[in-house]
GROMACS .gro file of C-alpha atoms in nm:
model
  185
    1UNK     CA    1  -0.001  -0.007   0.003
    2UNK     CA    2   0.131   0.349  -0.083
    3UNK     CA    3   0.036   0.597   0.184
    4UNK     CA    4   0.281   0.898  -0.025
    5UNK     CA    5   0.417   0.924  -0.347
    6UNK     CA    6   0.577   1.261  -0.531
    7UNK     CA    7   0.769   1.340  -0.793
    8UNK     CA    8   1.020   1.613  -0.774
    9UNK     CA    9   1.224   1.789  -1.039
   10UNK     CA   10   1.475   1.943  -0.881
   11UNK     CA   11   1.584   2.269  -1.177
   12UNK     CA   12   1.927   2.456  -1.314
   13UNK     CA   13   1.716   2.814  -1.321
   14UNK     CA   14   1.379   2.927  -1.289
   15UNK     CA   15   1.140   2.979  -1.533
   16UNK     CA   16   1.246   3.293  -1.814
   17UNK     CA   17   0.787   3.443  -1.714
   18UNK     CA   18   0.600   3.384  -1.422
   19UNK     CA   19   0.236   3.374  -1.404
   20UNK     CA   20   0.080   3.621  -1.240
   21UNK     CA   21  -0.050   3.561  -0.901
   22UNK     CA   22  -0.470   3.473  -0.964
   23UNK     CA   23  -0.733   3.685  -0.698
   24UNK     CA   24  -0.979   3.489  -0.461
   25UNK     CA   25  -1.361   3.626  -0.353
   26UNK     CA   26  -1.254   3.715   0.042
   27UNK     CA   27  -1.413   4.052   0.157
   28UNK     CA   28  -1.490   3.917   0.428
   29UNK     CA   29  -1.387   3.989   0.804
   30UNK     CA   30  -1.254   3.677   0.953
   31UNK     CA   31  -1.469   3.674   1.279
   32UNK     CA   32  -1.173   3.611   1.500
   33UNK     CA   33  -0.796   3.741   1.603
   34UNK     CA   34  -0.536   3.563   1.505
   35UNK     CA   35  -0.472   3.504   1.818
   36UNK     CA   36  -0.814   3.394   1.873
   37UNK     CA   37  -0.756   3.126   1.528
   38UNK     CA   38  -0.478   2.982   1.708
   39UNK     CA   39  -0.692   2.956   2.070
   40UNK     CA   40  -0.905   2.841   1.898
   41UNK     CA   41  -0.921   2.688   1.601
   42UNK     CA   42  -0.545   2.591   1.628
   43UNK     CA   43  -0.286   2.343   1.756
   44UNK     CA   44   0.049   2.475   1.626
   45UNK     CA   45   0.193   2.632   1.923
   46UNK     CA   46   0.426   2.945   1.921
   47UNK     CA   47   0.716   2.821   1.593
   48UNK     CA   48   0.440   2.689   1.417
   49UNK     CA   49   0.240   2.960   1.489
   50UNK     CA   50   0.312   3.227   1.156
   51UNK     CA   51  -0.021   3.359   1.035
   52UNK     CA   52  -0.026   3.683   1.127
   53UNK     CA   53  -0.253   3.824   0.962
   54UNK     CA   54  -0.638   3.688   0.773
   55UNK     CA   55  -0.695   3.975   0.542
   56UNK     CA   56  -1.040   3.829   0.465
   57UNK     CA   57  -1.262   3.577   0.329
   58UNK     CA   58  -1.498   3.434   0.240
   59UNK     CA   59  -1.745   3.101   0.025
   60UNK     CA   60  -1.441   3.118  -0.219
   61UNK     CA   61  -1.137   3.227  -0.007
   62UNK     CA   62  -0.934   3.314   0.179
   63UNK     CA   63  -0.595   3.567   0.214
   64UNK     CA   64  -0.383   3.581   0.531
   65UNK     CA   65   0.022   3.719   0.541
   66UNK     CA   66   0.274   3.452   0.698
   67UNK     CA   67   0.618   3.433   0.818
   68UNK     CA   68   0.801   3.221   0.594
   69UNK     CA   69   1.094   2.968   0.705
   70UNK     CA   70   1.445   3.087   0.930
   71UNK     CA   71   1.720   2.881   0.797
   72UNK     CA   72   1.696   2.514   0.909
   73UNK     CA   73   2.054   2.649   1.173
   74UNK     CA   74   1.756   2.795   1.329
   75UNK     CA   75   1.544   2.482   1.341
   76UNK     CA   76   1.819   2.149   1.371
   77UNK     CA   77   2.175   2.232   1.663
   78UNK     CA   78   2.289   1.994   1.364
   79UNK     CA   79   2.128   2.079   1.002
   80UNK     CA   80   2.166   1.930   0.656
   81UNK     CA   81   2.201   2.154   0.457
   82UNK     CA   82   2.202   2.522   0.451
   83UNK     CA   83   1.872   2.745   0.298
   84UNK     CA   84   1.536   2.464   0.231
   85UNK     CA   85   1.466   2.410  -0.155
   86UNK     CA   86   1.103   2.523  -0.013
   87UNK     CA   87   0.945   2.690   0.279
   88UNK     CA   88   0.824   2.404   0.551
   89UNK     CA   89   0.646   2.660   0.723
   90UNK     CA   90   0.460   2.868   0.470
   91UNK     CA   91   0.363   2.588   0.349
   92UNK     CA   92   0.295   2.505   0.683
   93UNK     CA   93   0.105   2.803   0.713
   94UNK     CA   94  -0.177   2.794   0.393
   95UNK     CA   95  -0.212   2.398   0.573
   96UNK     CA   96  -0.353   2.629   0.869
   97UNK     CA   97  -0.484   2.832   0.686
   98UNK     CA   98  -0.738   2.635   0.505
   99UNK     CA   99  -0.793   2.412   0.843
  100UNK     CA  100  -0.951   2.832   0.933
  101UNK     CA  101  -1.155   2.843   0.604
  102UNK     CA  102  -1.280   2.466   0.665
  103UNK     CA  103  -1.355   2.595   1.030
  104UNK     CA  104  -1.583   2.931   0.916
  105UNK     CA  105  -1.740   2.822   0.623
  106UNK     CA  106  -1.757   2.431   0.638
  107UNK     CA  107  -1.795   2.397   1.000
  108UNK     CA  108  -1.553   2.118   1.077
  109UNK     CA  109  -1.161   2.205   1.083
  110UNK     CA  110  -0.989   1.987   0.857
  111UNK     CA  111  -0.672   1.776   0.809
  112UNK     CA  112  -0.475   1.828   0.427
  113UNK     CA  113  -0.500   1.474   0.263
  114UNK     CA  114  -0.379   1.587  -0.088
  115UNK     CA  115  -0.185   1.803  -0.339
  116UNK     CA  116  -0.124   1.716  -0.690
  117UNK     CA  117   0.222   1.966  -0.735
  118UNK     CA  118   0.365   2.283  -0.569
  119UNK     CA  119   0.575   2.498  -0.784
  120UNK     CA  120   0.809   2.721  -0.659
  121UNK     CA  121   0.911   3.066  -0.928
  122UNK     CA  122   1.191   3.253  -0.619
  123UNK     CA  123   1.509   3.025  -0.593
  124UNK     CA  124   1.398   3.112  -0.201
  125UNK     CA  125   1.137   3.360   0.063
  126UNK     CA  126   1.416   3.424   0.193
  127UNK     CA  127   1.237   3.460   0.550
  128UNK     CA  128   1.033   3.726   0.388
  129UNK     CA  129   0.664   3.812   0.460
  130UNK     CA  130   0.419   3.690   0.212
  131UNK     CA  131   0.028   3.644   0.058
  132UNK     CA  132  -0.098   3.327   0.166
  133UNK     CA  133  -0.396   3.355  -0.118
  134UNK     CA  134  -0.680   3.043  -0.143
  135UNK     CA  135  -0.926   3.038  -0.411
  136UNK     CA  136  -1.151   2.730  -0.268
  137UNK     CA  137  -1.462   2.526  -0.301
  138UNK     CA  138  -1.599   2.244  -0.109
  139UNK     CA  139  -1.562   1.878  -0.318
  140UNK     CA  140  -1.882   1.739  -0.106
  141UNK     CA  141  -2.025   1.690   0.314
  142UNK     CA  142  -1.623   1.620   0.335
  143UNK     CA  143  -1.411   1.724   0.131
  144UNK     CA  144  -1.263   2.043   0.025
  145UNK     CA  145  -0.977   2.214  -0.193
  146UNK     CA  146  -0.841   2.478  -0.328
  147UNK     CA  147  -0.580   2.622  -0.540
  148UNK     CA  148  -0.300   2.841  -0.311
  149UNK     CA  149  -0.081   3.137  -0.457
  150UNK     CA  150   0.244   3.217  -0.212
  151UNK     CA  151   0.265   3.590  -0.280
  152UNK     CA  152   0.576   3.838  -0.192
  153UNK     CA  153   0.540   4.156  -0.095
  154UNK     CA  154   0.530   4.331  -0.457
  155UNK     CA  155   0.306   4.127  -0.562
  156UNK     CA  156   0.456   3.884  -0.709
  157UNK     CA  157   0.406   3.543  -0.750
  158UNK     CA  158   0.666   3.270  -0.527
  159UNK     CA  159   0.523   2.975  -0.553
  160UNK     CA  160   0.183   2.765  -0.672
  161UNK     CA  161   0.059   2.447  -0.514
  162UNK     CA  162  -0.231   2.283  -0.650
  163UNK     CA  163  -0.523   2.062  -0.655
  164UNK     CA  164  -0.457   2.074  -0.238
  165UNK     CA  165  -0.746   1.876  -0.077
  166UNK     CA  166  -0.843   1.800   0.306
  167UNK     CA  167  -1.049   1.568   0.519
  168UNK     CA  168  -1.329   1.734   0.752
  169UNK     CA  169  -1.427   1.637   1.042
  170UNK     CA  170  -1.590   1.816   1.328
  171UNK     CA  171  -1.445   1.602   1.599
  172UNK     CA  172  -1.079   1.746   1.464
  173UNK     CA  173  -1.241   2.033   1.684
  174UNK     CA  174  -1.171   1.853   2.003
  175UNK     CA  175  -0.878   1.700   1.891
  176UNK     CA  176  -0.681   1.998   1.876
  177UNK     CA  177  -0.781   2.147   2.197
  178UNK     CA  178  -0.635   1.819   2.309
  179UNK     CA  179  -0.275   1.782   2.093
  180UNK     CA  180  -0.132   2.066   2.085
  181UNK     CA  181   0.225   2.033   1.892
  182UNK     CA  182   0.540   2.143   2.053
  183UNK     CA  183   0.815   2.269   1.854
  184UNK     CA  184   1.184   2.490   1.956
  185UNK     CA  185   1.064   2.822   2.170
   0.00000   0.00000   0.00000
């Protein structure tokens, strides 16, 4: 039984032309402050508290600002490499953002289950804040999907995660309250 599978394509040069970020409908004010969102809906400790502001949401999408990762030396005592190929904190922040969206729009939190493709258009996020733009849709009573853009401060697309799918389950609310992820504080 295969539980996970991926094809990784590394290239010597970035694409000459980067696609434009896509827009989403996120005109409503998110009802909780970011601190309330982490206290009430997410299970991430301080080390993984990446989202700094939810800029808006709707049934069709959600937008937030997120921190990105510090170099591996800030995460590990003896890192195997000096920089990230992809940004683990920003990608996790996108998953966190989808938990907030499914809780608000679908009435239940979610956990990631699948992503069709991740493509990065910069060599590194360089520890800068990014805007995460998720174009969302419900796929039934227990599943949701999104296409997610990571955008820099100048409005340029720096990465895209296509075909994200997550499983919704209202019982996750209780599980998230019982378990806190502990990270380097």
